[in-house]
Structure formats: structure tokens, C-alpha cells
PDB file of C-alpha atoms in Angstrom:
ATOM      1  CA  MET A 219       7.623 -32.836 -14.223  1.00 44.00           C
ATOM      2  CA  ASP A 220       6.668 -29.646 -16.037  1.00 48.00           C
ATOM      3  CA  GLN A 221       5.264 -26.891 -13.869  1.00 50.00           C
ATOM      4  CA  PRO A 222       1.729 -25.684 -14.740  1.00 49.00           C
ATOM      5  CA  PRO A 223       1.595 -22.272 -16.403  1.00 49.00           C
ATOM      6  CA  PRO A 224       1.308 -19.270 -14.082  1.00 51.00           C
ATOM      7  CA  VAL A 225      -2.210 -18.298 -13.109  1.00 51.00           C
ATOM      8  CA  ILE A 226      -3.199 -14.670 -12.795  1.00 53.00           C
ATOM      9  CA  VAL A 227      -4.702 -14.123  -9.378  1.00 55.00           C
ATOM     10  CA  ASN A 228      -7.969 -12.200  -9.522  1.00 58.00           C
ATOM     11  CA  VAL A 229      -7.290  -9.384  -7.097  1.00 64.00           C
ATOM     12  CA  ALA A 230     -11.005  -8.579  -7.086  1.00 66.00           C
ATOM     13  CA  SER A 231     -11.154 -11.403  -4.530  1.00 70.00           C
ATOM     14  CA  VAL A 232      -8.917  -9.396  -2.170  1.00 81.00           C
ATOM     15  CA  PRO A 233     -11.050  -7.197   0.114  1.00 88.00           C
ATOM     16  CA  GLN A 234     -10.316  -3.539  -0.560  1.00 90.00           C
ATOM     17  CA  ARG A 235      -9.780  -1.894   2.830  1.00 93.00           C
ATOM     18  CA  SER A 236      -7.989   1.362   2.112  1.00 93.00           C
ATOM     19  CA  PRO A 237      -9.520   4.773   1.370  1.00 94.00           C
ATOM     20  CA  PHE A 238      -6.458   5.509  -0.779  1.00 91.00           C
ATOM     21  CA  ARG A 239      -5.719   4.563  -4.356  1.00 86.00           C
ATOM     22  CA  TYR A 240      -2.052   4.201  -5.230  1.00 74.00           C
ATOM     23  CA  LEU A 241      -0.116   3.386  -8.354  1.00 65.00           C
ATOM     24  CA  GLY A 242       2.333   0.781  -7.161  1.00 64.00           C
ATOM     25  CA  GLY A 243      -0.026  -0.416  -4.431  1.00 75.00           C
ATOM     26  CA  LYS A 244       0.427  -3.905  -3.032  1.00 85.00           C
ATOM     27  CA  THR A 245      -3.045  -5.419  -3.415  1.00 84.00           C
ATOM     28  CA  TRP A 246      -1.489  -7.929  -5.815  1.00 83.00           C
ATOM     29  CA  PHE A 247       0.833  -9.138  -3.042  1.00 88.00           C
ATOM     30  CA  VAL A 248      -1.869  -9.956  -0.475  1.00 91.00           C
ATOM     31  CA  PRO A 249      -2.140 -13.706  -1.331  1.00 89.00           C
ATOM     32  CA  PRO A 250       1.648 -14.295  -0.982  1.00 90.00           C
ATOM     33  CA  LEU A 251       1.659 -12.160   2.162  1.00 93.00           C
ATOM     34  CA  ARG A 252      -0.949 -14.432   3.741  1.00 94.00           C
ATOM     35  CA  ASP A 253       1.124 -17.475   2.800  1.00 92.00           C
ATOM     36  CA  TRP A 254       4.234 -15.957   4.344  1.00 95.00           C
ATOM     37  CA  LEU A 255       2.553 -15.104   7.643  1.00 96.00           C
ATOM     38  CA  ARG A 256       0.852 -18.489   7.874  1.00 93.00           C
ATOM     39  CA  HIS A 257       4.225 -20.174   7.420  1.00 92.00           C
ATOM     40  CA  GLN A 258       5.553 -18.495  10.554  1.00 94.00           C
ATOM     41  CA  PRO A 259       5.959 -20.903  13.506  1.00 93.00           C
ATOM     42  CA  ARG A 260       3.501 -18.812  15.522  1.00 94.00           C
ATOM     43  CA  ARG A 261       1.278 -15.829  14.936  1.00 96.00           C
ATOM     44  CA  PRO A 262       3.476 -12.722  15.174  1.00 97.00           C
ATOM     45  CA  ALA A 263       2.965 -10.430  18.140  1.00 98.00           C
ATOM     46  CA  LEU A 264       3.517  -7.418  15.895  1.00 99.00           C
ATOM     47  CA  LEU A 265       3.830  -6.668  12.191  1.00 99.00           C
ATOM     48  CA  VAL A 266       5.721  -3.479  11.389  1.00 99.00           C
ATOM     49  CA  GLU A 267       5.298  -1.746   8.033  1.00 98.00           C
ATOM     50  CA  PRO A 268       7.930   1.019   7.983  1.00 96.00           C
ATOM     51  CA  PHE A 269       6.871   2.468   4.594  1.00 93.00           C
ATOM     52  CA  THR A 270       3.122   2.238   4.783  1.00 89.00           C
ATOM     53  CA  GLY A 271       2.108   3.683   1.407  1.00 77.00           C
ATOM     54  CA  GLY A 272      -1.364   2.534   0.368  1.00 81.00           C
ATOM     55  CA  TRP A 273      -2.186   0.711   3.628  1.00 88.00           C
ATOM     56  CA  ILE A 274      -3.426  -2.530   2.050  1.00 92.00           C
ATOM     57  CA  VAL A 275      -0.870  -4.789   3.746  1.00 95.00           C
ATOM     58  CA  SER A 276      -1.282  -3.419   7.265  1.00 96.00           C
ATOM     59  CA  LEU A 277      -5.061  -3.328   6.965  1.00 96.00           C
ATOM     60  CA  THR A 278      -5.244  -6.886   5.638  1.00 96.00           C
ATOM     61  CA  VAL A 279      -3.129  -8.156   8.532  1.00 98.00           C
ATOM     62  CA  ALA A 280      -5.244  -6.272  11.073  1.00 98.00           C
ATOM     63  CA  PHE A 281      -8.632  -7.265   9.634  1.00 97.00           C
ATOM     64  CA  GLU A 282      -7.676 -10.922   9.173  1.00 97.00           C
ATOM     65  CA  GLN A 283      -5.795 -11.021  12.504  1.00 97.00           C
ATOM     66  CA  LEU A 284      -2.662 -12.440  10.892  1.00 97.00           C
ATOM     67  CA  ALA A 285      -0.684 -10.733  13.672  1.00 98.00           C
ATOM     68  CA  ASP A 286      -1.764  -9.594  17.127  1.00 98.00           C
ATOM     69  CA  ARG A 287      -1.053  -5.941  16.362  1.00 98.00           C
ATOM     70  CA  VAL A 288       0.157  -3.786  13.488  1.00 98.00           C
ATOM     71  CA  LEU A 289       2.428  -0.742  13.525  1.00 98.00           C
ATOM     72  CA  MET A 290       2.253   1.537  10.488  1.00 97.00           C
ATOM     73  CA  VAL A 291       4.895   4.184   9.865  1.00 96.00           C
ATOM     74  CA  GLU A 292       4.556   7.023   7.365  1.00 92.00           C
ATOM     75  CA  LEU A 293       6.742  10.077   6.847  1.00 90.00           C
ATOM     76  CA  ASP A 294       4.447  12.156   4.618  1.00 90.00           C
ATOM     77  CA  GLU A 295       2.549  14.609   6.845  1.00 92.00           C
ATOM     78  CA  ASP A 296      -0.586  14.646   4.685  1.00 92.00           C
ATOM     79  CA  VAL A 297      -0.945  10.869   4.559  1.00 91.00           C
ATOM     80  CA  ALA A 298      -0.043  10.762   8.249  1.00 93.00           C
ATOM     81  CA  ALA A 299      -2.954  13.108   8.986  1.00 95.00           C
ATOM     82  CA  VAL A 300      -5.420  10.495   7.727  1.00 95.00           C
ATOM     83  CA  TRP A 301      -3.968   7.776   9.925  1.00 92.00           C
ATOM     84  CA  GLN A 302      -3.689  10.089  12.904  1.00 94.00           C
ATOM     85  CA  SER A 303      -7.317  11.178  12.544  1.00 97.00           C
ATOM     86  CA  ILE A 304      -8.509   7.576  12.523  1.00 96.00           C
ATOM     87  CA  GLN A 305      -6.326   6.771  15.523  1.00 95.00           C
ATOM     88  CA  ASP A 306      -7.818   9.801  17.306  1.00 96.00           C
ATOM     89  CA  GLY A 307     -11.377   8.546  16.743  1.00 97.00           C
ATOM     90  CA  GLU A 308     -12.252  10.892  13.870  1.00 98.00           C
ATOM     91  CA  ALA A 309     -13.151   8.220  11.287  1.00 98.00           C
ATOM     92  CA  ASP A 310     -16.881   8.903  11.572  1.00 98.00           C
ATOM     93  CA  TRP A 311     -16.325  12.649  11.135  1.00 98.00           C
ATOM     94  CA  LEU A 312     -14.264  11.947   8.006  1.00 99.00           C
ATOM     95  CA  ALA A 313     -16.950   9.613   6.672  1.00 99.00           C
ATOM     96  CA  GLU A 314     -19.668  12.233   7.152  1.00 99.00           C
ATOM     97  CA  ARG A 315     -17.488  14.933   5.579  1.00 98.00           C
ATOM     98  CA  ILE A 316     -16.973  12.743   2.514  1.00 98.00           C
ATOM     99  CA  LEU A 317     -20.670  11.904   2.224  1.00 98.00           C
ATOM    100  CA  ALA A 318     -21.640  15.581   2.463  1.00 98.00           C
ATOM    101  CA  PHE A 319     -19.114  16.843  -0.090  1.00 97.00           C
ATOM    102  CA  GLU A 320     -20.604  17.904  -3.434  1.00 96.00           C
ATOM    103  CA  MET A 321     -18.154  16.834  -6.089  1.00 94.00           C
ATOM    104  CA  SER A 322     -17.266  19.434  -8.705  1.00 92.00           C
ATOM    105  CA  LEU A 323     -14.041  20.933 -10.002  1.00 91.00           C
ATOM    106  CA  LYS A 324     -14.872  24.261  -8.335  1.00 94.00           C
ATOM    107  CA  ASN A 325     -15.599  22.675  -4.960  1.00 95.00           C
ATOM    108  CA  VAL A 326     -12.403  20.632  -5.132  1.00 93.00           C
ATOM    109  CA  THR A 327     -10.190  23.584  -6.052  1.00 93.00           C
ATOM    110  CA  ASP A 328     -11.862  25.832  -3.464  1.00 95.00           C
ATOM    111  CA  THR A 329     -11.381  23.231  -0.718  1.00 95.00           C
ATOM    112  CA  LEU A 330      -7.755  22.539  -1.589  1.00 92.00           C
ATOM    113  CA  ALA A 331      -6.973  26.261  -1.756  1.00 93.00           C
ATOM    114  CA  GLN A 332      -7.791  26.638   1.948  1.00 93.00           C
ATOM    115  CA  ASP A 333      -5.223  25.954   4.636  1.00 93.00           C
ATOM    116  CA  PRO A 334      -6.400  23.126   6.924  1.00 93.00           C
ATOM    117  CA  THR A 335      -7.272  24.258  10.435  1.00 94.00           C
ATOM    118  CA  SER A 336      -7.042  20.827  12.080  1.00 97.00           C
ATOM    119  CA  THR A 337      -5.567  17.370  11.577  1.00 97.00           C
ATOM    120  CA  ARG A 338      -8.920  15.976  10.506  1.00 98.00           C
ATOM    121  CA  GLU A 339      -9.378  18.735   7.915  1.00 98.00           C
ATOM    122  CA  ARG A 340      -5.917  17.959   6.568  1.00 97.00           C
ATOM    123  CA  ALA A 341      -6.937  14.297   6.440  1.00 97.00           C
ATOM    124  CA  PHE A 342     -10.052  15.096   4.404  1.00 98.00           C
ATOM    125  CA  ARG A 343      -8.039  17.236   1.995  1.00 96.00           C
ATOM    126  CA  THR A 344      -5.554  14.390   1.555  1.00 94.00           C
ATOM    127  CA  ILE A 345      -8.274  11.884   0.682  1.00 96.00           C
ATOM    128  CA  LEU A 346      -9.855  14.425  -1.674  1.00 95.00           C
ATOM    129  CA  ARG A 347      -6.534  15.037  -3.426  1.00 93.00           C
ATOM    130  CA  ASN A 348      -5.787  11.324  -3.661  1.00 91.00           C
ATOM    131  CA  ARG A 349      -9.162  10.680  -5.265  1.00 92.00           C
ATOM    132  CA  THR A 350      -9.103  13.572  -7.732  1.00 90.00           C
ATOM    133  CA  LEU A 351      -5.463  13.673  -8.846  1.00 87.00           C
ATOM    134  CA  HIS A 352      -4.354  11.498 -11.747  1.00 70.00           C
ATOM    135  CA  GLY A 353      -3.369   8.064 -10.455  1.00 64.00           C
ATOM    136  CA  GLY A 354      -3.916   9.194  -6.864  1.00 65.00           C
ATOM    137  CA  ILE A 355      -0.383  10.621  -6.925  1.00 70.00           C
ATOM    138  CA  LEU A 356       0.166  13.130  -4.106  1.00 73.00           C
ATOM    139  CA  ALA A 357       3.677  14.154  -5.124  1.00 67.00           C
ATOM    140  CA  PRO A 358       4.281  17.731  -6.325  1.00 64.00           C
ATOM    141  CA  GLY A 359       3.329  18.292  -9.955  1.00 64.00           C
ATOM    142  CA  SER A 360       0.336  15.940  -9.996  1.00 73.00           C
ATOM    143  CA  ARG A 361      -2.652  17.052 -12.050  1.00 73.00           C
ATOM    144  CA  PHE A 362      -6.375  16.569 -11.676  1.00 76.00           C
ATOM    145  CA  ILE A 363      -8.128  13.737 -13.486  1.00 74.00           C
ATOM    146  CA  LYS A 364      -9.542  15.081 -16.739  1.00 69.00           C
ATOM    147  CA  ARG A 365     -11.515  12.421 -18.564  1.00 60.00           C
ATOM    148  CA  GLY A 366     -11.455   9.653 -15.992  1.00 56.00           C
ATOM    149  CA  GLU A 367     -13.485   6.457 -15.881  1.00 57.00           C
ATOM    150  CA  SER A 368     -16.366   6.463 -18.408  1.00 55.00           C
ATOM    151  CA  GLY A 369     -15.779  10.154 -19.023  1.00 57.00           C
ATOM    152  CA  LYS A 370     -16.833  11.091 -15.486  1.00 67.00           C
ATOM    153  CA  GLY A 371     -13.945  13.501 -15.108  1.00 78.00           C
ATOM    154  CA  ILE A 372     -12.679  14.651 -11.745  1.00 85.00           C
ATOM    155  CA  GLY A 373     -15.256  12.628  -9.813  1.00 83.00           C
ATOM    156  CA  SER A 374     -14.561   9.313 -11.534  1.00 79.00           C
ATOM    157  CA  ARG A 375     -12.687   7.906  -8.511  1.00 88.00           C
ATOM    158  CA  TRP A 376     -14.839   9.593  -5.859  1.00 94.00           C
ATOM    159  CA  TYR A 377     -17.031   6.883  -4.320  1.00 94.00           C
ATOM    160  CA  PRO A 378     -18.374   8.537  -1.154  1.00 97.00           C
ATOM    161  CA  THR A 379     -20.429   5.596   0.127  1.00 98.00           C
ATOM    162  CA  THR A 380     -17.558   3.160  -0.388  1.00 97.00           C
ATOM    163  CA  LEU A 381     -14.996   5.504   1.172  1.00 98.00           C
ATOM    164  CA  ALA A 382     -17.195   6.188   4.196  1.00 98.00           C
ATOM    165  CA  LYS A 383     -17.719   2.462   4.752  1.00 98.00           C
ATOM    166  CA  ARG A 384     -13.999   1.739   4.544  1.00 97.00           C
ATOM    167  CA  LEU A 385     -13.200   4.423   7.103  1.00 98.00           C
ATOM    168  CA  ARG A 386     -15.873   3.154   9.499  1.00 98.00           C
ATOM    169  CA  ASP A 387     -14.722  -0.429   9.050  1.00 98.00           C
ATOM    170  CA  ILE A 388     -11.155   0.600   9.912  1.00 98.00           C
ATOM    171  CA  ASP A 389     -12.471   2.391  12.978  1.00 98.00           C
ATOM    172  CA  GLN A 390     -13.924  -0.901  14.231  1.00 98.00           C
ATOM    173  CA  ILE A 391     -10.487  -2.546  14.354  1.00 97.00           C
ATOM    174  CA  ARG A 392      -8.302   0.435  15.252  1.00 95.00           C
ATOM    175  CA  SER A 393      -7.395  -1.134  18.603  1.00 96.00           C
ATOM    176  CA  ARG A 394      -5.233  -3.560  16.576  1.00 97.00           C
ATOM    177  CA  LEU A 395      -3.542  -0.710  14.706  1.00 96.00           C
ATOM    178  CA  ARG A 396      -0.986   1.810  15.834  1.00 96.00           C
ATOM    179  CA  PHE A 397       0.330   4.601  13.699  1.00 94.00           C
ATOM    180  CA  GLU A 398       3.268   6.926  13.983  1.00 94.00           C
ATOM    181  CA  GLN A 399       4.707   9.539  11.674  1.00 93.00           C
ATOM    182  CA  GLY A 400       8.421   9.071  11.319  1.00 93.00           C
ATOM    183  CA  ASP A 401      11.458   7.485   9.729  1.00 93.00           C
ATOM    184  CA  GLY A 402      11.052   3.842   8.738  1.00 94.00           C
ATOM    185  CA  LEU A 403      14.754   3.062   9.189  1.00 95.00           C
ATOM    186  CA  ALA A 404      14.644   4.329  12.775  1.00 96.00           C
ATOM    187  CA  VAL A 405      11.668   2.084  13.524  1.00 97.00           C
ATOM    188  CA  LEU A 406      13.530  -0.939  12.150  1.00 98.00           C
ATOM    189  CA  GLU A 407      16.376  -0.116  14.513  1.00 97.00           C
ATOM    190  CA  ARG A 408      13.984   0.159  17.464  1.00 98.00           C
ATOM    191  CA  TYR A 409      12.584  -3.359  16.945  1.00 98.00           C
ATOM    192  CA  ARG A 410      15.863  -4.899  15.787  1.00 98.00           C
ATOM    193  CA  ASP A 411      16.299  -7.304  18.703  1.00 98.00           C
ATOM    194  CA  ASP A 412      12.690  -8.528  19.091  1.00 98.00           C
ATOM    195  CA  PRO A 413      12.201 -11.997  17.533  1.00 97.00           C
ATOM    196  CA  ASN A 414       8.408 -11.757  17.940  1.00 96.00           C
ATOM    197  CA  VAL A 415       8.147  -8.871  15.468  1.00 98.00           C
ATOM    198  CA  VAL A 416       7.891  -9.390  11.702  1.00 98.00           C
ATOM    199  CA  PHE A 417       8.381  -6.734   9.056  1.00 98.00           C
ATOM    200  CA  PHE A 418       6.838  -6.051   5.664  1.00 98.00           C
ATOM    201  CA  ILE A 419       9.093  -3.600   3.840  1.00 97.00           C
ATOM    202  CA  ASP A 420       8.026  -1.937   0.587  1.00 93.00           C
ATOM    203  CA  PRO A 421      10.377   1.030   0.129  1.00 91.00           C
ATOM    204  CA  PRO A 422      10.132   3.771  -2.514  1.00 84.00           C
ATOM    205  CA  TYR A 423      11.552   2.381  -5.747  1.00 68.00           C
ATOM    206  CA  THR A 424      14.587   4.560  -6.375  1.00 55.00           C
ATOM    207  CA  ALA A 425      17.375   1.963  -6.450  1.00 51.00           C
ATOM    208  CA  GLY A 426      19.300   1.469  -9.662  1.00 48.00           C
ATOM    209  CA  GLY A 427      18.306   4.876 -10.986  1.00 48.00           C
ATOM    210  CA  LYS A 428      14.583   4.074 -10.991  1.00 48.00           C
ATOM    211  CA  ARG A 429      12.306   7.134 -10.981  1.00 45.00           C
ATOM    212  CA  ALA A 430       9.022   5.562  -9.871  1.00 43.00           C
ATOM    213  CA  GLY A 431       9.536   6.491  -6.225  1.00 39.00           C
ATOM    214  CA  GLN A 432      10.385  10.078  -7.142  1.00 43.00           C
ATOM    215  CA  ARG A 433       7.281  10.334  -9.303  1.00 40.00           C
ATOM    216  CA  LEU A 434       4.870   8.790  -6.799  1.00 41.00           C
ATOM    217  CA  TYR A 435       5.996  10.050  -3.396  1.00 41.00           C
ATOM    218  CA  ARG A 436       6.937  13.338  -1.797  1.00 45.00           C
ATOM    219  CA  HIS A 437       9.514  11.596   0.406  1.00 39.00           C
ATOM    220  CA  PHE A 438      11.303   9.297  -2.004  1.00 47.00           C
ATOM    221  CA  GLU A 439      14.961   9.521  -0.990  1.00 71.00           C
ATOM    222  CA  LEU A 440      16.235   6.395   0.736  1.00 84.00           C
ATOM    223  CA  ASP A 441      19.631   4.892   1.511  1.00 90.00           C
ATOM    224  CA  HIS A 442      19.037   1.387   0.145  1.00 92.00           C
ATOM    225  CA  GLN A 443      22.367   0.095   1.437  1.00 93.00           C
ATOM    226  CA  ALA A 444      21.405   1.222   4.950  1.00 94.00           C
ATOM    227  CA  LEU A 445      18.015  -0.472   4.605  1.00 96.00           C
ATOM    228  CA  PHE A 446      19.594  -3.814   3.702  1.00 97.00           C
ATOM    229  CA  GLU A 447      22.071  -3.443   6.543  1.00 97.00           C
ATOM    230  CA  ARG A 448      19.216  -2.835   9.006  1.00 97.00           C
ATOM    231  CA  CYS A 449      17.373  -5.888   7.712  1.00 98.00           C
ATOM    232  CA  ALA A 450      20.456  -8.065   8.179  1.00 98.00           C
ATOM    233  CA  GLN A 451      20.435  -7.114  11.876  1.00 98.00           C
ATOM    234  CA  LEU A 452      16.765  -7.923  12.518  1.00 98.00           C
ATOM    235  CA  LYS A 453      16.077 -10.807  14.903  1.00 98.00           C
ATOM    236  CA  GLY A 454      12.532 -11.161  13.570  1.00 98.00           C
ATOM    237  CA  GLU A 455      11.555 -12.332  10.098  1.00 98.00           C
ATOM    238  CA  PHE A 456      11.094  -9.848   7.288  1.00 98.00           C
ATOM    239  CA  ILE A 457      10.032  -9.713   3.682  1.00 97.00           C
ATOM    240  CA  MET A 458      10.784  -6.980   1.170  1.00 96.00           C
ATOM    241  CA  THR A 459       9.243  -6.168  -2.196  1.00 93.00           C
ATOM    242  CA  TYR A 460      11.469  -4.266  -4.570  1.00 90.00           C
ATOM    243  CA  ASP A 461      11.789  -3.141  -8.148  1.00 86.00           C
ATOM    244  CA  HIS A 462      13.572  -5.725 -10.296  1.00 86.00           C
ATOM    245  CA  ALA A 463      16.898  -3.882 -10.584  1.00 87.00           C
ATOM    246  CA  GLU A 464      20.426  -5.234 -10.793  1.00 89.00           C
ATOM    247  CA  GLU A 465      21.519  -3.015  -7.905  1.00 90.00           C
ATOM    248  CA  VAL A 466      18.849  -4.555  -5.689  1.00 92.00           C
ATOM    249  CA  LYS A 467      19.875  -8.109  -6.585  1.00 92.00           C
ATOM    250  CA  ALA A 468      23.487  -7.210  -5.823  1.00 93.00           C
ATOM    251  CA  LEU A 469      22.480  -5.912  -2.386  1.00 94.00           C
ATOM    252  CA  ALA A 470      20.530  -9.106  -1.701  1.00 94.00           C
ATOM    253  CA  ARG A 471      23.583 -11.209  -2.568  1.00 95.00           C
ATOM    254  CA  GLN A 472      25.846  -8.986  -0.478  1.00 96.00           C
ATOM    255  CA  TYR A 473      23.766  -9.577   2.651  1.00 96.00           C
ATOM    256  CA  GLY A 474      23.039 -13.252   2.017  1.00 95.00           C
ATOM    257  CA  PHE A 475      19.335 -12.809   1.293  1.00 95.00           C
ATOM    258  CA  VAL A 476      17.219 -14.785  -1.150  1.00 93.00           C
ATOM    259  CA  ALA A 477      15.551 -12.856  -3.983  1.00 92.00           C
ATOM    260  CA  LYS A 478      12.835 -14.272  -6.215  1.00 90.00           C
ATOM    261  CA  PRO A 479      11.190 -12.527  -9.163  1.00 88.00           C
ATOM    262  CA  ILE A 480       7.420 -12.534  -8.931  1.00 84.00           C
ATOM    263  CA  PRO A 481       5.513 -12.028 -12.195  1.00 76.00           C
ATOM    264  CA  MET A 482       2.737  -9.470 -12.285  1.00 68.00           C
ATOM    265  CA  LYS A 483       1.086  -7.081 -14.716  1.00 58.00           C
ATOM    266  CA  ASN A 484       0.998  -3.333 -14.391  1.00 53.00           C
ATOM    267  CA  THR A 485      -1.864  -0.932 -15.070  1.00 52.00           C
ATOM    268  CA  HIS A 486      -1.007  -0.917 -18.788  1.00 51.00           C
ATOM    269  CA  HIS A 487      -1.330  -4.718 -19.020  1.00 52.00           C
ATOM    270  CA  ALA A 488       2.428  -5.033 -19.540  1.00 58.00           C
ATOM    271  CA  PRO A 489       4.065  -8.121 -17.998  1.00 64.00           C
ATOM    272  CA  MET A 490       6.785  -7.255 -15.518  1.00 72.00           C
ATOM    273  CA  THR A 491       8.395  -8.623 -12.391  1.00 81.00           C
ATOM    274  CA  GLU A 492       9.112  -7.354  -8.922  1.00 87.00           C
ATOM    275  CA  LEU A 493      11.527  -8.906  -6.476  1.00 91.00           C
ATOM    276  CA  VAL A 494      10.539 -10.564  -3.229  1.00 94.00           C
ATOM    277  CA  ILE A 495      13.474 -10.627  -0.813  1.00 95.00           C
ATOM    278  CA  GLY A 496      13.921 -12.413   2.495  1.00 96.00           C
ATOM    279  CA  ARG A 497      16.074 -14.855   4.419  1.00 95.00           C
ATOM    280  CA  ASN A 498      14.051 -17.886   3.348  1.00 92.00           C
ATOM    281  CA  LEU A 499      11.535 -17.951   0.507  1.00 91.00           C
ATOM    282  CA  ASP A 500      10.888 -21.701   0.417  1.00 88.00           C
ATOM    283  CA  TRP A 501       7.210 -20.968   1.046  1.00 89.00           C
ATOM    284  CA  MET A 502       7.067 -19.374  -2.441  1.00 86.00           C
ATOM    285  CA  VAL A 503       7.503 -22.707  -4.232  1.00 71.00           C
ATOM    286  CA  ASP A 504       4.010 -22.500  -5.766  1.00 61.00           C
ATOM    287  CA  ILE A 505       3.953 -18.754  -6.332  1.00 56.00           C
ATOM    288  CA  ARG A 506       1.610 -17.656  -9.115  1.00 48.00           C
ATOM    289  CA  SER A 507       1.526 -14.741 -11.527  1.00 41.00           C
ATOM    290  CA  ILE A 508      -0.313 -11.819 -10.007  1.00 44.00           C
ATOM    291  CA  ALA A 509      -2.034  -8.815 -11.611  1.00 43.00           C
ATOM    292  CA  ASP A 510      -2.322  -5.519  -9.807  1.00 39.00           C
ATOM    293  CA  GLN A 511      -5.389  -4.343 -11.736  1.00 38.00           C
ATOM    294  CA  PRO A 512      -7.742  -7.361 -11.980  1.00 34.00           C
ATOM    295  CA  ALA A 513     -10.608  -5.365 -13.435  1.00 30.00           C
ATOM    296  CA  ARG A 514      -8.631  -5.056 -16.673  1.00 29.00           C
ATOM    297  CA  TYR A 515      -8.099  -8.782 -17.217  1.00 25.00           C
ATOM    298  CA  GLY A 516     -10.756 -11.149 -18.387  1.00 28.00           C
ATOM    299  CA  LEU A 517     -13.724  -9.893 -16.382  1.00 27.00           C
ATOM    300  CA  ALA A 518     -17.184  -9.940 -17.880  1.00 31.00           C
ATOM    301  CA  PRO A 519     -18.809  -6.473 -18.254  1.00 33.00           C
ATOM    302  CA  ARG A 520     -20.928  -6.844 -15.107  1.00 37.00           C
ATOM    303  CA  ALA A 521     -17.937  -8.022 -13.081  1.00 35.00           C
ATOM    304  CA  LEU A 522     -15.859  -5.190 -14.533  1.00 32.00           C
ATOM    305  CA  SER A 523     -18.275  -2.567 -13.219  1.00 37.00           C
ATOM    306  CA  HIS A 524     -18.328  -4.213  -9.780  1.00 38.00           C
ATOM    307  CA  ALA A 525     -14.539  -4.469  -9.635  1.00 37.00           C
ATOM    308  CA  LEU A 526     -13.995  -0.827 -10.554  1.00 37.00           C
ATOM    309  CA  GLU A 527     -16.191   0.266  -7.659  1.00 41.00           C
ATOM    310  CA  ASN A 528     -14.574  -2.044  -5.144  1.00 42.00           C
ATOM    311  CA  ASN A 529     -10.914  -1.857  -6.137  1.00 44.00           C
ATOM    312  CA  HIS A 530     -10.270   1.895  -6.054  1.00 49.00           C
TER     313      HIS A 530
END
């Protein structure tokens, strides 16, 4: 029997939890992630995300209680400052700081020119940079948004009310979250022998000569062979998302993993695929095509405006 054509999942239906906006974010992967976790024989005691990035996976799992607890690991000290501030009970301070900030190019440049005097000030600066730099890219060399959405310039991705609400919502469930700044590979080693821990692994895309990880992240260097070797030793289940590169497929074959291409569309509406890798992907039998920017595909004008506010 012929399979029905792929359906683009409207990611506007995925609750947006993170204060960050990231090119390469994993909002598009939330529906398959839910399927994967619900196919586990029991609810995991802990989900570990060793390369946290844009937070959407860890936050979805925590909010929807798809695991008892979540451990997020991030190496970048600026991104880590945001997580650490929330963990330290500073989410409300951050929310008020965002609400009080008067958006202008001068105020942004003046604020970013100052050295932060505390972790929470560093956290605010990180959110400000993420929301005013092109694509939210925090890596060196990023430039401020010029024209932006509807010609709004540098403030086109600055939604203070939305950002404040997201931070306060996260604060309500922070007892389910734990954060640490550190090396993702070392954390995989620490939980290697625990069968009650599951892992979502979305490493910087630098395998096979890809430059996306280098362009998007300050800490982009990764030994991909070592990562696959660590995953082969894990007692708990894991799932990886990776760039569709021949080197990655070769590593999957080398370690006896299953790799499936998952269709999606990028921010330029170009069809592309990423790889989903694990020990068993039988649960992906009905996988559908997924778009990572739903507001750009087939939404009516009113829905488009709503999606832009809620997806970034």
C-alpha cells in the first residue's frame, strides 16, 4: 500500500518555552521527541541533554513531565549564566529587568559595552544579545539586526512581555530542572551505567566538514568519534539528531546504530533532512515531514502575526 504524502507539522502548535531564539533550534523535533519518550517502557527518572542549545527539548520534557527530572548541560559561560540565574531564583529579577529595558540601539550598545557585575547581569546581557543579534547567534562576529521583522530594526525580536512570562513560567517548574556548566561528553560518562537515564543529544554540527556549528556557537569543536563511542557504552536509551553527512552515517554504521533521515524545511523554505540516530527507531514508522519555521508556511495573515510573536 502506498504511504500517504508527508505532512508538514505546524510547529505553532508546540508551546514556545525558551527565552532564546536559535537558528538550528529543535522546536521541529518536539513531536517525535514526545513519541520517543512515550514509547519507553516506563517514564524515565532523568533526561540528560548534554548540549543544551536553545532549551526547547529540556523545557518541553520538564513542563510536560515526560521524565521525572531533567539535567541540562551547557559549556558557553554566557548561556550558562541564564540557566544559573534561573536555578538561583533570579527569574523574576530577569523578567523585571527585561520589562523595564527601553529598547534602542544606543541603550543596547551601552548595556553590552559594560562588564557584567553579577551572574544575573550577565544573564540579562546574554538574552539581550540573543534577541538583538542577527539570527540570535551569540558566536563572535555576529551583527545586530538591521531591518528585522516588518522593518522594526533592532527591536524586532524583543518581546518583553512574552520573555518575562517565559522566564516566570520556567521558574514555576525549576524544581524539575537541574543545570550545570560543563563538558557534555563528561556528563555522558558519569551516567553511562544508569539504565533509568535517557539522553537527548544534539551536538554542534561540525562533522563531515560542516560549518554550521562553527558559525552558530562559540564552543563548536567536538570529537564526534568519541561521542559515538560514549553513546555505545550507555546503559540507558538515547537519541541523537545530526546533520545529514556521510561521515555521520558511517559512524552510525560503525557502532551498530540505526539512522533515519527526517525531512524538514529550513528558515529559507528549502527542503532538507537531518538524521535521527539511536539503537532502535521502530517508533518512527509514521514519522512526518517537519518544518522548523511554521509561521512561513501556509498560515493566514492573522495566524502569521500570532505565530511570529509566540515562536521567537
